[in-house]
Amino acid sequence: NLKNELNAKLETVKHGYEVHQLRTSLFFDHQRAAFAEILAKVAEINQEWWERGYEPEVGLTTPVPSVPYRELKALYFKHQLFLDSDSIMAMELLFEIYRDSFPFDDGSGGEPIERDVRGPYDNAEYLQPRLAALFQRKIGVAVDTRAVRQLALLGSVRILNRYHFADVELPVHGDLKLRGSDGAAEAVMKAERNFDELLGKMRKFQKYLQTETAFFHEAEASLGRYLAIFDELAL
């Protein structure tokens, strides 16, 4: 009887392990497919953006192409279940940078104001290889953490320059302030050189959002993702 009981328990454990392996295999298969689709669409967007919007005499003049942009959004929502927090952070940052190229409605009732689109394009180009490196790390092809750190640094310094809260002295001034000519590479450099100040500002801003206002869920979620990455890389 004891032998039969042990065999039954072994079969139960074996079955549970096989089910877990199957689920894990299906998850990673889908994740790899999701990464491949997303990267292909990002490359398509950036290439089409340049080919359709560049004019030799004046440079890039048009915002991100709307059709492939919407297709990328659809892909993101389709595969979001299979993306971890780091991947979601990177994708949300990419969409934010693409949106920087959209015309701006100032609320006056007039025509939307056209923006300088070369900066957003260059920033998207900066993100593309780092997004690929992040995805490669997630599927075990690479182990380098520089890409995810650079993405988190870029998102962090941008968020500290974008929001206006006098109580926590935002947007930032001094060494962390982004100038109009600062691209993604310059922003990451400033964040890296002043990392302790950056981290302190982020934690202060996160605490403020958690205790003083309940209306900026997106900012709070982004701060949480960036801080989680820095904490993980510090271990």
mmCIF file of C-alpha atoms in Angstrom:
data_model
loop_
_atom_site.group_PDB
_atom_site.id
_atom_site.type_symbol
_atom_site.label_atom_id
_atom_site.label_comp_id
_atom_site.label_asym_id
_atom_site.label_seq_id
_atom_site.Cartn_x
_atom_site.Cartn_y
_atom_site.Cartn_z
ATOM 1 C CA ASN A 1 0.000 0.000 0.000
ATOM 2 C CA LEU A 2 2.836 2.350 0.881
ATOM 3 C CA LYS A 3 4.504 1.632 -2.478
ATOM 4 C CA ASN A 4 1.246 2.321 -4.319
ATOM 5 C CA GLU A 5 0.799 5.589 -2.449
ATOM 6 C CA LEU A 6 4.359 6.672 -3.264
ATOM 7 C CA ASN A 7 3.889 5.780 -6.923
ATOM 8 C CA ALA A 8 0.636 7.770 -7.021
ATOM 9 C CA LYS A 9 2.365 10.779 -5.473
ATOM 10 C CA LEU A 10 5.253 10.478 -7.934
ATOM 11 C CA GLU A 11 2.829 10.358 -10.845
ATOM 12 C CA THR A 12 1.052 13.461 -9.501
ATOM 13 C CA VAL A 13 4.348 15.337 -9.158
ATOM 14 C CA LYS A 14 5.467 14.174 -12.591
ATOM 15 C CA HIS A 15 2.183 15.264 -14.145
ATOM 16 C CA GLY A 16 2.394 18.659 -12.457
ATOM 17 C CA TYR A 17 5.971 19.117 -13.674
ATOM 18 C CA GLU A 18 5.005 18.173 -17.242
ATOM 19 C CA VAL A 19 2.080 20.611 -17.196
ATOM 20 C CA HIS A 20 4.361 23.353 -15.851
ATOM 21 C CA GLN A 21 6.938 22.641 -18.547
ATOM 22 C CA LEU A 22 4.281 22.748 -21.233
ATOM 23 C CA ARG A 23 2.897 26.034 -19.989
ATOM 24 C CA THR A 24 6.390 27.520 -19.723
ATOM 25 C CA SER A 25 7.295 26.331 -23.206
ATOM 26 C CA LEU A 26 4.085 27.773 -24.683
ATOM 27 C CA PHE A 27 4.657 31.056 -22.842
ATOM 28 C CA PHE A 28 8.206 31.499 -24.121
ATOM 29 C CA ASP A 29 7.259 30.418 -27.632
ATOM 30 C CA HIS A 30 4.569 33.085 -27.692
ATOM 31 C CA GLN A 31 6.912 35.616 -26.089
ATOM 32 C CA ARG A 32 9.584 35.042 -28.736
ATOM 33 C CA ALA A 33 6.988 35.420 -31.477
ATOM 34 C CA ALA A 34 5.709 38.619 -29.846
ATOM 35 C CA PHE A 35 9.212 40.101 -29.625
ATOM 36 C CA ALA A 36 9.911 39.269 -33.275
ATOM 37 C CA GLU A 37 6.651 40.870 -34.484
ATOM 38 C CA ILE A 38 7.156 43.998 -32.393
ATOM 39 C CA LEU A 39 10.767 44.517 -33.489
ATOM 40 C CA ALA A 40 9.858 44.032 -37.140
ATOM 41 C CA LYS A 41 7.080 46.613 -36.869
ATOM 42 C CA VAL A 42 9.346 49.138 -35.102
ATOM 43 C CA ALA A 43 11.925 48.770 -37.878
ATOM 44 C CA GLU A 44 9.177 49.219 -40.472
ATOM 45 C CA ILE A 45 7.880 52.369 -38.764
ATOM 46 C CA ASN A 46 11.287 54.021 -38.533
ATOM 47 C CA GLN A 47 12.202 53.171 -42.109
ATOM 48 C CA GLU A 48 8.859 54.350 -43.520
ATOM 49 C CA TRP A 49 8.998 57.490 -41.382
ATOM 50 C CA TRP A 50 12.326 58.476 -42.904
ATOM 51 C CA GLU A 51 11.529 57.456 -46.483
ATOM 52 C CA ARG A 52 8.168 59.250 -46.571
ATOM 53 C CA GLY A 53 8.994 62.295 -44.454
ATOM 54 C CA TYR A 54 12.514 63.278 -45.432
ATOM 55 C CA GLU A 55 13.026 66.155 -47.863
ATOM 56 C CA PRO A 56 16.611 66.860 -48.981
ATOM 57 C CA GLU A 57 16.372 70.628 -48.561
ATOM 58 C CA VAL A 58 14.609 70.797 -45.190
ATOM 59 C CA GLY A 59 15.103 67.393 -43.548
ATOM 60 C CA LEU A 60 12.436 65.308 -41.816
ATOM 61 C CA THR A 61 9.091 67.114 -41.835
ATOM 62 C CA THR A 62 6.292 64.670 -40.965
ATOM 63 C CA PRO A 63 5.253 62.912 -37.745
ATOM 64 C CA VAL A 64 5.446 59.148 -37.286
ATOM 65 C CA PRO A 65 3.363 57.358 -39.977
ATOM 66 C CA SER A 66 -0.091 56.782 -38.524
ATOM 67 C CA VAL A 67 -0.953 53.408 -40.077
ATOM 68 C CA PRO A 68 2.098 51.378 -38.917
ATOM 69 C CA TYR A 69 1.980 53.243 -35.593
ATOM 70 C CA ARG A 70 -1.576 52.019 -35.013
ATOM 71 C CA GLU A 71 -0.516 48.536 -36.109
ATOM 72 C CA LEU A 72 2.277 48.575 -33.525
ATOM 73 C CA LYS A 73 -0.207 49.639 -30.845
ATOM 74 C CA ALA A 74 -2.460 46.746 -31.848
ATOM 75 C CA LEU A 75 0.479 44.318 -31.655
ATOM 76 C CA TYR A 76 1.384 45.651 -28.227
ATOM 77 C CA PHE A 77 -2.102 45.127 -26.844
ATOM 78 C CA LYS A 78 -2.321 41.715 -28.503
ATOM 79 C CA HIS A 79 0.897 40.509 -26.837
ATOM 80 C CA GLN A 80 0.804 42.529 -23.619
ATOM 81 C CA LEU A 81 -0.056 39.444 -21.562
ATOM 82 C CA PHE A 82 3.333 37.954 -22.491
ATOM 83 C CA LEU A 83 5.414 41.072 -21.769
ATOM 84 C CA ASP A 84 7.046 41.521 -18.384
ATOM 85 C CA SER A 85 7.452 44.835 -16.562
ATOM 86 C CA ASP A 86 10.769 45.718 -18.257
ATOM 87 C CA SER A 87 9.335 45.099 -21.720
ATOM 88 C CA ILE A 88 6.213 47.131 -20.948
ATOM 89 C CA MET A 89 8.442 49.954 -19.682
ATOM 90 C CA ALA A 90 10.399 49.968 -22.935
ATOM 91 C CA MET A 91 7.299 49.874 -25.133
ATOM 92 C CA GLU A 92 5.542 52.657 -23.224
ATOM 93 C CA LEU A 93 8.685 54.776 -23.551
ATOM 94 C CA LEU A 94 8.793 54.115 -27.295
ATOM 95 C CA PHE A 95 5.136 55.137 -27.727
ATOM 96 C CA GLU A 96 5.793 58.269 -25.686
ATOM 97 C CA ILE A 97 8.659 59.211 -27.998
ATOM 98 C CA TYR A 98 6.566 58.542 -31.099
ATOM 99 C CA ARG A 99 3.829 60.797 -29.671
ATOM 100 C CA ASP A 100 6.387 63.584 -29.317
ATOM 101 C CA SER A 101 6.192 63.929 -33.109
ATOM 102 C CA PHE A 102 2.415 64.519 -33.161
ATOM 103 C CA PRO A 103 1.102 68.059 -33.766
ATOM 104 C CA PHE A 104 0.250 69.824 -30.494
ATOM 105 C CA ASP A 105 -3.209 71.217 -29.712
ATOM 106 C CA ASP A 106 -2.734 74.235 -27.424
ATOM 107 C CA GLY A 107 -6.467 74.531 -26.706
ATOM 108 C CA SER A 108 -6.888 77.844 -28.534
ATOM 109 C CA GLY A 109 -9.207 76.391 -31.149
ATOM 110 C CA GLY A 110 -6.715 76.988 -33.950
ATOM 111 C CA GLU A 111 -4.839 74.502 -36.061
ATOM 112 C CA PRO A 112 -2.595 72.061 -34.185
ATOM 113 C CA ILE A 113 0.982 73.275 -33.863
ATOM 114 C CA GLU A 114 3.544 71.304 -35.830
ATOM 115 C CA ARG A 115 6.526 70.047 -33.859
ATOM 116 C CA ASP A 116 10.149 69.484 -34.727
ATOM 117 C CA VAL A 117 10.011 65.799 -35.629
ATOM 118 C CA ARG A 118 13.721 65.132 -36.112
ATOM 119 C CA GLY A 119 14.289 64.852 -32.358
ATOM 120 C CA PRO A 120 11.598 62.178 -31.848
ATOM 121 C CA TYR A 121 12.882 60.274 -34.890
ATOM 122 C CA ASP A 122 16.458 60.282 -33.573
ATOM 123 C CA ASN A 123 15.219 59.161 -30.162
ATOM 124 C CA ALA A 124 13.237 56.318 -31.733
ATOM 125 C CA GLU A 125 16.365 55.271 -33.606
ATOM 126 C CA TYR A 126 18.243 55.286 -30.287
ATOM 127 C CA LEU A 127 15.605 53.040 -28.735
ATOM 128 C CA GLN A 128 15.393 50.495 -31.556
ATOM 129 C CA PRO A 129 18.663 48.558 -30.932
ATOM 130 C CA ARG A 130 18.228 48.787 -27.164
ATOM 131 C CA LEU A 131 14.727 47.381 -27.417
ATOM 132 C CA ALA A 132 16.165 44.492 -29.429
ATOM 133 C CA ALA A 133 18.905 43.952 -26.820
ATOM 134 C CA LEU A 134 16.319 43.927 -24.031
ATOM 135 C CA PHE A 135 14.210 41.326 -25.835
ATOM 136 C CA GLN A 136 17.307 39.214 -26.521
ATOM 137 C CA ARG A 137 18.084 39.240 -22.809
ATOM 138 C CA LYS A 138 14.559 38.153 -21.983
ATOM 139 C CA ILE A 139 14.802 35.033 -24.151
ATOM 140 C CA GLY A 140 18.295 34.150 -22.959
ATOM 141 C CA VAL A 141 20.236 35.142 -26.075
ATOM 142 C CA ALA A 142 22.146 37.919 -24.272
ATOM 143 C CA VAL A 143 22.988 38.759 -20.654
ATOM 144 C CA ASP A 144 24.116 42.389 -20.945
ATOM 145 C CA THR A 145 22.056 44.744 -18.757
ATOM 146 C CA ARG A 146 23.252 48.017 -20.306
ATOM 147 C CA ALA A 147 20.265 48.327 -22.632
ATOM 148 C CA VAL A 148 17.621 48.041 -19.911
ATOM 149 C CA ARG A 149 19.553 50.484 -17.714
ATOM 150 C CA GLN A 150 19.839 53.015 -20.530
ATOM 151 C CA LEU A 151 16.131 52.716 -21.278
ATOM 152 C CA ALA A 152 15.266 53.223 -17.610
ATOM 153 C CA LEU A 153 17.628 56.201 -17.337
ATOM 154 C CA LEU A 154 16.078 57.818 -20.398
ATOM 155 C CA GLY A 155 12.529 57.301 -19.169
ATOM 156 C CA SER A 156 13.404 58.543 -15.682
ATOM 157 C CA VAL A 157 15.058 61.786 -16.700
ATOM 158 C CA ARG A 158 12.273 62.487 -19.182
ATOM 159 C CA ILE A 159 9.571 62.058 -16.557
ATOM 160 C CA LEU A 160 11.356 64.427 -14.185
ATOM 161 C CA ASN A 161 11.447 67.054 -16.937
ATOM 162 C CA ARG A 162 7.882 66.539 -18.139
ATOM 163 C CA TYR A 163 5.730 66.993 -15.026
ATOM 164 C CA HIS A 164 5.090 70.256 -13.195
ATOM 165 C CA PHE A 165 4.713 69.936 -9.409
ATOM 166 C CA ALA A 166 6.103 72.853 -7.418
ATOM 167 C CA ASP A 167 5.850 70.887 -4.150
ATOM 168 C CA VAL A 168 8.572 68.489 -5.315
ATOM 169 C CA GLU A 169 10.442 71.019 -7.480
ATOM 170 C CA LEU A 170 9.479 69.562 -10.846
ATOM 171 C CA PRO A 171 10.434 69.947 -13.601
ATOM 172 C CA VAL A 172 14.027 69.555 -12.482
ATOM 173 C CA HIS A 173 16.678 72.227 -12.862
ATOM 174 C CA GLY A 174 20.432 72.100 -12.942
ATOM 175 C CA ASP A 175 22.332 69.083 -14.178
ATOM 176 C CA LEU A 176 19.236 66.944 -14.844
ATOM 177 C CA LYS A 177 17.400 69.554 -16.887
ATOM 178 C CA LEU A 178 16.982 68.587 -20.551
ATOM 179 C CA ARG A 179 17.575 71.303 -23.123
ATOM 180 C CA GLY A 180 15.835 71.492 -26.459
ATOM 181 C CA SER A 181 18.874 70.152 -28.265
ATOM 182 C CA ASP A 182 19.336 67.163 -25.957
ATOM 183 C CA GLY A 183 18.630 63.861 -27.654
ATOM 184 C CA ALA A 184 18.274 60.466 -26.041
ATOM 185 C CA ALA A 185 22.021 59.868 -25.800
ATOM 186 C CA GLU A 186 22.596 63.223 -24.059
ATOM 187 C CA ALA A 187 19.647 62.608 -21.723
ATOM 188 C CA VAL A 188 21.014 59.198 -20.705
ATOM 189 C CA MET A 189 24.462 60.700 -20.141
ATOM 190 C CA LYS A 190 23.043 63.389 -17.846
ATOM 191 C CA ALA A 191 21.026 60.804 -15.921
ATOM 192 C CA GLU A 192 24.030 58.497 -15.528
ATOM 193 C CA ARG A 193 26.391 61.248 -14.394
ATOM 194 C CA ASN A 194 23.878 62.475 -11.804
ATOM 195 C CA PHE A 195 22.375 59.127 -10.887
ATOM 196 C CA ASP A 196 22.138 59.670 -7.115
ATOM 197 C CA GLU A 197 20.294 62.960 -7.620
ATOM 198 C CA LEU A 198 18.056 61.299 -10.214
ATOM 199 C CA LEU A 199 17.190 58.453 -7.859
ATOM 200 C CA GLY A 200 16.443 60.809 -4.987
ATOM 201 C CA LYS A 201 14.146 62.937 -7.141
ATOM 202 C CA MET A 202 12.319 59.870 -8.419
ATOM 203 C CA ARG A 203 11.672 58.481 -4.937
ATOM 204 C CA LYS A 204 10.496 61.879 -3.742
ATOM 205 C CA PHE A 205 8.154 62.207 -6.727
ATOM 206 C CA GLN A 206 6.831 58.664 -6.241
ATOM 207 C CA LYS A 207 6.069 59.327 -2.579
ATOM 208 C CA TYR A 208 4.337 62.581 -3.492
ATOM 209 C CA LEU A 209 2.104 60.863 -6.058
ATOM 210 C CA GLN A 210 1.233 58.106 -3.596
ATOM 211 C CA THR A 211 0.267 60.461 -0.787
ATOM 212 C CA GLU A 212 -0.821 63.749 -2.344
ATOM 213 C CA THR A 213 -2.637 62.947 -5.584
ATOM 214 C CA ALA A 214 -4.531 60.040 -7.087
ATOM 215 C CA PHE A 215 -4.834 61.431 -10.610
ATOM 216 C CA PHE A 216 -1.498 60.543 -12.164
ATOM 217 C CA HIS A 217 -1.609 56.757 -12.315
ATOM 218 C CA GLU A 218 0.484 56.568 -15.491
ATOM 219 C CA ALA A 219 3.335 58.587 -13.974
ATOM 220 C CA GLU A 220 3.248 56.537 -10.775
ATOM 221 C CA ALA A 221 3.308 53.266 -12.735
ATOM 222 C CA SER A 222 6.242 54.446 -14.849
ATOM 223 C CA LEU A 223 8.199 55.574 -11.798
ATOM 224 C CA GLY A 224 7.589 52.200 -10.189
ATOM 225 C CA ARG A 225 8.926 50.331 -13.215
ATOM 226 C CA TYR A 226 12.049 52.501 -13.480
ATOM 227 C CA LEU A 227 12.827 52.218 -9.777
ATOM 228 C CA ALA A 228 12.295 48.448 -9.831
ATOM 229 C CA ILE A 229 14.873 48.147 -12.630
ATOM 230 C CA PHE A 230 17.452 50.208 -10.719
ATOM 231 C CA ASP A 231 16.831 48.175 -7.562
ATOM 232 C CA GLU A 232 17.221 44.900 -9.470
ATOM 233 C CA LEU A 233 20.423 45.986 -11.195
ATOM 234 C CA ALA A 234 21.877 47.111 -7.862
ATOM 235 C CA LEU A 235 21.587 43.598 -6.381
#
